[in-house]
mmCIF file of C-alpha atoms in Angstrom:
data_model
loop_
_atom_site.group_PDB
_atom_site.id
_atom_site.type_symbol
_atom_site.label_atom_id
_atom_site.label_comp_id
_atom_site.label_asym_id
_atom_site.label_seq_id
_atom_site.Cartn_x
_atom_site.Cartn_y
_atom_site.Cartn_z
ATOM 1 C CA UNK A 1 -19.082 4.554 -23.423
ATOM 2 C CA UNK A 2 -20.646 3.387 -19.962
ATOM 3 C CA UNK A 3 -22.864 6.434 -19.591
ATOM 4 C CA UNK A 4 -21.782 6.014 -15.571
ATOM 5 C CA UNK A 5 -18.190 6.110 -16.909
ATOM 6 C CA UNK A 6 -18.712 9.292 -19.055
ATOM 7 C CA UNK A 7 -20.734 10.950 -15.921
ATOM 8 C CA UNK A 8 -17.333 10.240 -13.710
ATOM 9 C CA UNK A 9 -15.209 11.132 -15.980
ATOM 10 C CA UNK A 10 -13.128 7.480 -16.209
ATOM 11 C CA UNK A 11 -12.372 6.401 -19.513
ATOM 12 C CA UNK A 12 -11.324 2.927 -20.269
ATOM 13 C CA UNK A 13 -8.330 1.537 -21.798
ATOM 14 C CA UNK A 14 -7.630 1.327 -25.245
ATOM 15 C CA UNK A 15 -7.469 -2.293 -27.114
ATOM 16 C CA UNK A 16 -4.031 -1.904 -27.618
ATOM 17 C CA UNK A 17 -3.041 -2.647 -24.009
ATOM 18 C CA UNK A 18 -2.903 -0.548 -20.179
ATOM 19 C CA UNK A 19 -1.064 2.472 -21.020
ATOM 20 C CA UNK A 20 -2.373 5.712 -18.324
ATOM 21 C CA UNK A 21 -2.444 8.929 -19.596
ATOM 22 C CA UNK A 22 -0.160 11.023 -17.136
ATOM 23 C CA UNK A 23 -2.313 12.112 -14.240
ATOM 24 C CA UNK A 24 -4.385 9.621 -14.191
ATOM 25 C CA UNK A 25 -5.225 6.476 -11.887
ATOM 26 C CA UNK A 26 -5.439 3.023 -13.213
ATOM 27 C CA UNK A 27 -8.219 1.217 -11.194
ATOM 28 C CA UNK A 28 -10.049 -2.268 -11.611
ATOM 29 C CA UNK A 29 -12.521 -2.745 -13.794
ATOM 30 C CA UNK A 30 -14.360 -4.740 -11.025
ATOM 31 C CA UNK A 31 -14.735 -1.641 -8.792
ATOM 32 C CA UNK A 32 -16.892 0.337 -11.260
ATOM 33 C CA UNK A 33 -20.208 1.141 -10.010
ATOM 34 C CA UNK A 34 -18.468 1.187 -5.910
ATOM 35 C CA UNK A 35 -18.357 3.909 -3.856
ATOM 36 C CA UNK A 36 -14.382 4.141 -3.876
ATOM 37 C CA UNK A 37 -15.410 4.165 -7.797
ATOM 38 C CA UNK A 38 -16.759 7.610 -7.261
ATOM 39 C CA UNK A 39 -15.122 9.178 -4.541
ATOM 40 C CA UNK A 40 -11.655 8.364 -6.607
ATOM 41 C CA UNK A 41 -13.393 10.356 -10.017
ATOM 42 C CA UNK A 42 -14.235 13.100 -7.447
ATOM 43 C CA UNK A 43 -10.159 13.646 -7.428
ATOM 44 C CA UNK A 44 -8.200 12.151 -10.470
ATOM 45 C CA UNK A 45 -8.524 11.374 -13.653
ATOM 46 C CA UNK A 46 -9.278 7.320 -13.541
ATOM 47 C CA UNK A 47 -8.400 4.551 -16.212
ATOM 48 C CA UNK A 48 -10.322 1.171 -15.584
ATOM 49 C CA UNK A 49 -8.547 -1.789 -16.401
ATOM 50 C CA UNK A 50 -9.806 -5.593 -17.226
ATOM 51 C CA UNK A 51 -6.088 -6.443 -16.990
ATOM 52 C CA UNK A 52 -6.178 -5.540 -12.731
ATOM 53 C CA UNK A 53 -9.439 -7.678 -12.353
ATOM 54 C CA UNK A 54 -7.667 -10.895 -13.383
ATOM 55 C CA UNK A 55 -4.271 -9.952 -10.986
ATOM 56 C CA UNK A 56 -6.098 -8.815 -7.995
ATOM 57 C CA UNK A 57 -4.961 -5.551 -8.111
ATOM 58 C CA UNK A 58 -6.899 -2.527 -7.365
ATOM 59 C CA UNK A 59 -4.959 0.628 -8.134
ATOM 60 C CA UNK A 60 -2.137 2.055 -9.789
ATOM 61 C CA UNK A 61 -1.535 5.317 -9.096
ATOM 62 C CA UNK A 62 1.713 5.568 -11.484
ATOM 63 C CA UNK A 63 3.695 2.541 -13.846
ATOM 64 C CA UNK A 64 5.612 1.174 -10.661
ATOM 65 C CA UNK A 65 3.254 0.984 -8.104
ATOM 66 C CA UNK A 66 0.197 -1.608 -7.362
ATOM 67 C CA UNK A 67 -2.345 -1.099 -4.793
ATOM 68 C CA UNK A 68 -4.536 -3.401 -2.905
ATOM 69 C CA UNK A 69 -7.548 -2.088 -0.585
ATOM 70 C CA UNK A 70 -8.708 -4.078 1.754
ATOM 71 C CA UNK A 71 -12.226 -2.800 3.846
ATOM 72 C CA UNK A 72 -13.088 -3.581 7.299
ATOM 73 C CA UNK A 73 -15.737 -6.636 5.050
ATOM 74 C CA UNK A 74 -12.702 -8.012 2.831
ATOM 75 C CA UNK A 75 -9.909 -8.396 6.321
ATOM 76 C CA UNK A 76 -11.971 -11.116 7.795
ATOM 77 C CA UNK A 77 -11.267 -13.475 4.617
ATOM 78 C CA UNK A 78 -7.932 -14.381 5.925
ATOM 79 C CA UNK A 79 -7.097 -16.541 3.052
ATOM 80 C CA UNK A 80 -8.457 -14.730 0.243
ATOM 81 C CA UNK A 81 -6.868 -11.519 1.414
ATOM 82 C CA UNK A 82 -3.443 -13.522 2.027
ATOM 83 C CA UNK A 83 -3.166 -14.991 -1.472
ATOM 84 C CA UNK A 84 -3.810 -11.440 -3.496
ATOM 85 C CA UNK A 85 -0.645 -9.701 -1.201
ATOM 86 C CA UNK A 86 1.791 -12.765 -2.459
ATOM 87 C CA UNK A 87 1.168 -12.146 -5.952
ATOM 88 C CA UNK A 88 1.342 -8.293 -5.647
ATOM 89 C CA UNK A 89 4.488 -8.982 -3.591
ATOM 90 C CA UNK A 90 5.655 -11.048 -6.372
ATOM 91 C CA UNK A 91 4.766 -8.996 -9.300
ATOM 92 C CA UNK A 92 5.769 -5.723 -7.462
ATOM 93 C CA UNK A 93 8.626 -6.608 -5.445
ATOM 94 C CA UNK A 94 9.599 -2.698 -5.331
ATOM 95 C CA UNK A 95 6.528 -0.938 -4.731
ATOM 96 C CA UNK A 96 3.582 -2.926 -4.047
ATOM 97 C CA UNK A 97 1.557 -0.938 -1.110
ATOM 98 C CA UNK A 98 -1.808 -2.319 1.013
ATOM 99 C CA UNK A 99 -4.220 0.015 2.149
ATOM 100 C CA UNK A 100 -6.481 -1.408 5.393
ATOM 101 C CA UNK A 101 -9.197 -0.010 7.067
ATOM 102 C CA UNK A 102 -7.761 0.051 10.337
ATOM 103 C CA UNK A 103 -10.630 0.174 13.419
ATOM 104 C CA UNK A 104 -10.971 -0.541 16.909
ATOM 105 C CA UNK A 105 -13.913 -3.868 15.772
ATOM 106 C CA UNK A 106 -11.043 -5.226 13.730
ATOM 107 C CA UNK A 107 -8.155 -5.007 15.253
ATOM 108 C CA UNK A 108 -7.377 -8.717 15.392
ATOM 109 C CA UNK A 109 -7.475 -8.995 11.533
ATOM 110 C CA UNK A 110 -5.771 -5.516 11.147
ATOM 111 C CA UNK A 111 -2.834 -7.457 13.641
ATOM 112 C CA UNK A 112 -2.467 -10.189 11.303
ATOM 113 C CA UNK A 113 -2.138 -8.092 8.042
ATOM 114 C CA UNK A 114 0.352 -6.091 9.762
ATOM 115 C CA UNK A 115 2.624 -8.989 10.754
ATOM 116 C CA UNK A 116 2.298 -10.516 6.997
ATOM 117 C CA UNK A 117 2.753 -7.290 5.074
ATOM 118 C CA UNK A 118 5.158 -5.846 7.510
ATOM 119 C CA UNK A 119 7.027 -8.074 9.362
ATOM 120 C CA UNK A 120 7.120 -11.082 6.631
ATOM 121 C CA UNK A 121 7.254 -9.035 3.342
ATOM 122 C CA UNK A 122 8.963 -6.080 4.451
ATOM 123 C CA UNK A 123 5.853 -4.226 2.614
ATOM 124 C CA UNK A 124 4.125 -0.593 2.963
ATOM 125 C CA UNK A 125 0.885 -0.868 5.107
ATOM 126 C CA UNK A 126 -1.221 2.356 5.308
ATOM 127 C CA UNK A 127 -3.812 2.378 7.860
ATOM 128 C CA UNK A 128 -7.350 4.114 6.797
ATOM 129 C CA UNK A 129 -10.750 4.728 8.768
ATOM 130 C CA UNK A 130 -12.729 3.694 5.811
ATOM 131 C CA UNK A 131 -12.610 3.895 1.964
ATOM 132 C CA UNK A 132 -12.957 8.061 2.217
ATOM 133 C CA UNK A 133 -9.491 8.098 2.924
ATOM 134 C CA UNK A 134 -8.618 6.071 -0.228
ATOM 135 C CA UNK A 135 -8.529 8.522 -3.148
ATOM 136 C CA UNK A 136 -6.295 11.486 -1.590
ATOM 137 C CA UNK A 137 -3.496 8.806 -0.361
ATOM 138 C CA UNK A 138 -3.694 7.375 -4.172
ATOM 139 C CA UNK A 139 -3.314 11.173 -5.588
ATOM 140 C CA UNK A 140 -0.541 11.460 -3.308
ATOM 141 C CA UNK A 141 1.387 8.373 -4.535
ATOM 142 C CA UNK A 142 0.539 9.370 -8.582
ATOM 143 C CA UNK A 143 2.016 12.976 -7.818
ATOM 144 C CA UNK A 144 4.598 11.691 -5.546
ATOM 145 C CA UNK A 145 8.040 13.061 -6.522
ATOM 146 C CA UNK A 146 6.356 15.748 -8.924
ATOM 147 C CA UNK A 147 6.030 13.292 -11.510
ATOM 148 C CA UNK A 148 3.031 11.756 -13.202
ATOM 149 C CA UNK A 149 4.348 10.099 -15.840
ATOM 150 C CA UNK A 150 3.419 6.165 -16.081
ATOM 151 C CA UNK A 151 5.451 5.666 -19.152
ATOM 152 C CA UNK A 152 8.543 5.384 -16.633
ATOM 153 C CA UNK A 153 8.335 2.952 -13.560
ATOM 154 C CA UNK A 154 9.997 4.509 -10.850
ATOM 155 C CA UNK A 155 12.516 3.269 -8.827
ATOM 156 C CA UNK A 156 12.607 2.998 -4.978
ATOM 157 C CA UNK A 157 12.354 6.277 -3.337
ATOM 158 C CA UNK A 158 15.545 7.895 -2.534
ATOM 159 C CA UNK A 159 17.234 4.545 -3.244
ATOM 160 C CA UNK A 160 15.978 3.817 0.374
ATOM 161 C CA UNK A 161 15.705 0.078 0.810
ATOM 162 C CA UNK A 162 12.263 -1.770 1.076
ATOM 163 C CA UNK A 163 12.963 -2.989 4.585
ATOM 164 C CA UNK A 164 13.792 1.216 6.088
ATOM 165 C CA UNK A 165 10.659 1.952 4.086
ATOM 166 C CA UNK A 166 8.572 -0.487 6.146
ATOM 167 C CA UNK A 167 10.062 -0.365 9.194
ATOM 168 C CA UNK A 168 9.799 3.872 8.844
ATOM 169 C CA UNK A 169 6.136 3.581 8.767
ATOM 170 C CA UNK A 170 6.532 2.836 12.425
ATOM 171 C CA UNK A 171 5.595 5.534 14.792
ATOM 172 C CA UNK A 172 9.200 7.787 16.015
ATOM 173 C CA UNK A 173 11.102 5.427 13.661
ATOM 174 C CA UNK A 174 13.111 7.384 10.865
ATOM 175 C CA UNK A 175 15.639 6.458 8.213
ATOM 176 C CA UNK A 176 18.278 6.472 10.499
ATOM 177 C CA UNK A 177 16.962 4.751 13.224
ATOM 178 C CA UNK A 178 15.584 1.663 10.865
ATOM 179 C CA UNK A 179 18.794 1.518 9.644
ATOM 180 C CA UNK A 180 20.794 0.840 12.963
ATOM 181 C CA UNK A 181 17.844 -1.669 13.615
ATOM 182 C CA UNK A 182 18.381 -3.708 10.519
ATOM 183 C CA UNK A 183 22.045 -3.758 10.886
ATOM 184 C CA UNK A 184 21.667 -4.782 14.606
ATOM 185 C CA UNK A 185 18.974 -7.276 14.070
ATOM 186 C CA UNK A 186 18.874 -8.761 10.423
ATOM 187 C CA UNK A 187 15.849 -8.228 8.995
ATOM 188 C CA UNK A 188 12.529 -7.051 10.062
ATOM 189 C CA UNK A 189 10.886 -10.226 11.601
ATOM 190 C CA UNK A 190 13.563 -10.381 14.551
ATOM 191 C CA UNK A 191 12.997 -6.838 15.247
ATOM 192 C CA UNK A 192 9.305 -7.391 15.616
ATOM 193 C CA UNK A 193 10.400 -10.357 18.277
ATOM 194 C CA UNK A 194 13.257 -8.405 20.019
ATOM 195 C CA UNK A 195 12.740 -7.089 23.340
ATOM 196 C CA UNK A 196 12.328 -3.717 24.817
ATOM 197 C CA UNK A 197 15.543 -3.839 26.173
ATOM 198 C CA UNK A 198 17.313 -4.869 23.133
ATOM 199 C CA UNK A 199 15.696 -2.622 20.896
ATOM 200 C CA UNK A 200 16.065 0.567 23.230
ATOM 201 C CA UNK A 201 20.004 0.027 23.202
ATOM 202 C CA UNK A 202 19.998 0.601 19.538
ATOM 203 C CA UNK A 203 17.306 3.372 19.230
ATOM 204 C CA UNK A 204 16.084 4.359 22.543
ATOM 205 C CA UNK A 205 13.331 4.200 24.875
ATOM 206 C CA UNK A 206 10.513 5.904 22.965
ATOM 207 C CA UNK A 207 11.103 4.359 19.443
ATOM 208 C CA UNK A 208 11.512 1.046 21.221
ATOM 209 C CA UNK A 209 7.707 1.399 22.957
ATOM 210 C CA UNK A 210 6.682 2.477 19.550
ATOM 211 C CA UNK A 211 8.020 -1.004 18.193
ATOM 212 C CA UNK A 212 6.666 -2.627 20.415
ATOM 213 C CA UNK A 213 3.284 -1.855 20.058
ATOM 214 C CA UNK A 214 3.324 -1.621 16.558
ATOM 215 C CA UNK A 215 3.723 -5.489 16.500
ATOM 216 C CA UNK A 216 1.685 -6.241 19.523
#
């Protein structure tokens, strides 16, 4: 073994295909050696995978869930960046998640992910300050539920659809409340282009600022 492997503890998949111990983290081969490498081995068990490196993917923190990471370098790279989230969208239409490093020198490019992954794809979008952050939201999705075991893909959380998941990410904006807006308004992309007026006669003033400047 990798002698930097055995120091961090990540062992590599077996030849006879991408099966995760429970508790661990499946993560792209192509990431060994990076910082998120090591800062992820600080806090889980990791798996690398050759099998991620030729899908784009960067994580899996459990059998139904994909993970893509993009860093304050990558956002720029409109194109690249757009092409990886369509084919994670595809090939995890239930739970594929984006992670962003989310800053004040970025916003513009932050903006644009947002609108794709949210208002387009109806996708989860979780802001970061830098790859730090990475690791402990990753932990959090493998243990998610109590369960680690990546034998058994999960289904959607609390059979909650994947439009109230991504609209609940918004700021004052609960199960409830998405609901009423995707009844009133269809789907996520005309609530993103609704008006403060229209959208505080459904949910009220404050979640209807929060709306707003979530897709400003």
């Amino acid at each position: 073994m990798d002698p930097f492997l055995r120091k961090l503890g990540i062992k590599t998949p077996n030849k006879k295909g991408q099966i995760v111990p429970p508790g661990h983290i499946l993560m792209a081969e192509r990431l060994r050696g990076m910082p998120i490498a090591q800062l992820l081995a600080a806090v889980s068990s990791v798996t690398l995978s050759q099998e991620l490196n030729s899908c784009g993917i960067d994580f899996c923190p459990d059998g139904g869930t994909a993970v893509i990471y993009f860093s304050q370098e990558s956002l720029p790279h409109w194109e690249e960046q757009k092409e990886k989230i369509l084919k994670l969208r595809k090939a995890y239409p239930v739970r594929g998640i984006i992670i962003a490093d989310r800053l004040p020198s970025i916003q513009v490019h932050y903006s644009r992910l947002q609108q794709l992954v949210v208002g387009d794809l109806s996708m989860e979008l979780i802001p970061v300050l830098d790859c730090s952050e990475v690791p402990l939201i990753l932990t959090s999705l493998r243990d998610e539920d109590g369960s680690h075991n990546q034998f058994v893909p999960k289904s959607p959380r609390r059979d909650v659809s994947q439009h109230i998941r991504a609209l609940c990410q918004i700021p004052k904006l609960g199960e409830k409340k998405a609901q009423l807006l995707i009844n009133k308004f269809g789907s996520i992309s005309s609530i993103g282009s609704a008006s403060f007026e229209e959208l505080s006669k459904v949910v009220g003033t404050q979640p209807a600022n929060s709306i707003i400047e979530f897709f400003s």
